[in-house]
Coordinates of C-alpha atoms in Angstrom, one line a residue:
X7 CA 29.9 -41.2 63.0
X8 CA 31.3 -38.6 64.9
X9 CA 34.7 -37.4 64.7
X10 CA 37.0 -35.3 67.7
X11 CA 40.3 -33.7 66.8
X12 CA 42.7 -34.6 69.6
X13 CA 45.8 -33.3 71.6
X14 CA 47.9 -36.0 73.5
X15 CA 50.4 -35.6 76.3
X16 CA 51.7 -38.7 76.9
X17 CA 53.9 -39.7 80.0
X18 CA 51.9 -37.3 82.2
X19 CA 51.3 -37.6 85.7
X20 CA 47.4 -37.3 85.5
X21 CA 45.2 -39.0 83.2
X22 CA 42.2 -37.0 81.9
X23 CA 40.6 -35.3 79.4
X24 CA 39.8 -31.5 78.7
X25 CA 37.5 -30.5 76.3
X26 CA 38.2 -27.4 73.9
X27 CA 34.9 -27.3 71.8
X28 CA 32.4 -29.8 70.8
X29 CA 35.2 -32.0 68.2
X30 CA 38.5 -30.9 69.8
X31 CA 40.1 -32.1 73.1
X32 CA 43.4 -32.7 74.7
X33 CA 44.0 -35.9 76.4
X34 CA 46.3 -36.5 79.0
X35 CA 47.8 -40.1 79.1
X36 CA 50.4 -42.1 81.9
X37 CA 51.5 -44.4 78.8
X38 CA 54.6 -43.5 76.4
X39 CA 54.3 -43.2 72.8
X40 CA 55.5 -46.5 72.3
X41 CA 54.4 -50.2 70.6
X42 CA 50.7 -48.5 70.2
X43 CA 50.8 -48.3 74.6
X44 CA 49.5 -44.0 74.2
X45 CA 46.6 -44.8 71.6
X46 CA 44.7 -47.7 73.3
X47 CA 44.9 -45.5 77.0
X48 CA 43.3 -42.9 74.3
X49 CA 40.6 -44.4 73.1
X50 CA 40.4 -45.8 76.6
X51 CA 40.0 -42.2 77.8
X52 CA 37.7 -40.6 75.7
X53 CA 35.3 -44.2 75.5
X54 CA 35.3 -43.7 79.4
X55 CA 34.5 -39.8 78.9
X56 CA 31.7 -40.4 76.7
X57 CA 30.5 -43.7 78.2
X58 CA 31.0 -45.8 75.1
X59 CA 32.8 -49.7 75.4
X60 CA 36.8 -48.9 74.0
X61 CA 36.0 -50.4 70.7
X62 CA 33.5 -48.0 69.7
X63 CA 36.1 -45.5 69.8
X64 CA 39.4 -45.9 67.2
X65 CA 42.1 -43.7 65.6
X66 CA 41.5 -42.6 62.0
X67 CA 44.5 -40.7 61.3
X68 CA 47.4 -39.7 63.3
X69 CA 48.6 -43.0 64.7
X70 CA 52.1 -41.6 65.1
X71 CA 51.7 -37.8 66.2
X72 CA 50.5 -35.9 69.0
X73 CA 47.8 -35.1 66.7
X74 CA 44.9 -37.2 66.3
X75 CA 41.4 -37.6 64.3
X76 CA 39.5 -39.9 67.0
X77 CA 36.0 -41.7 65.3
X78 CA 33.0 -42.5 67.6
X79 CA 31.2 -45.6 66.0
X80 CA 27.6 -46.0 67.7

């Protein structure tokens, strides 16, 4: 299992993601921290990034911050 630490700007005007080493990243999102909306275009981003399916990729801490611990389940 694999685990990235991740940035989030939410209600940006680009979506993407940048990488700053190996296990951290920031990811930009359209989607508004709210009802769980930023989180899934998260994991949404970084499965498309890595070319995983979005359930192989989930939050393990930091539901409700800007800062997040992302798991990779193969």
């Amino acid at each position: 299992m694999r685990k990235i630490f991740v940035s989030v700007i939410t209600r940006s005007t680009q979506r993407g993601i940048e990488w700053v080493s190996d296990t951290e990243a920031k990811v930009w999102v359209h989607a508004a921290p709210e009802k769980g909306k930023a989180n899934k275009e998260v994991c949404e981003v970084i499965a498309e990034e890595l070319s995983l399916r979005p359930y192989q990729v989930r939050i393990s801490a930091g539901e409700m911050s800007s800062k997040k611990i992302i798991e990779i389940i193969k």
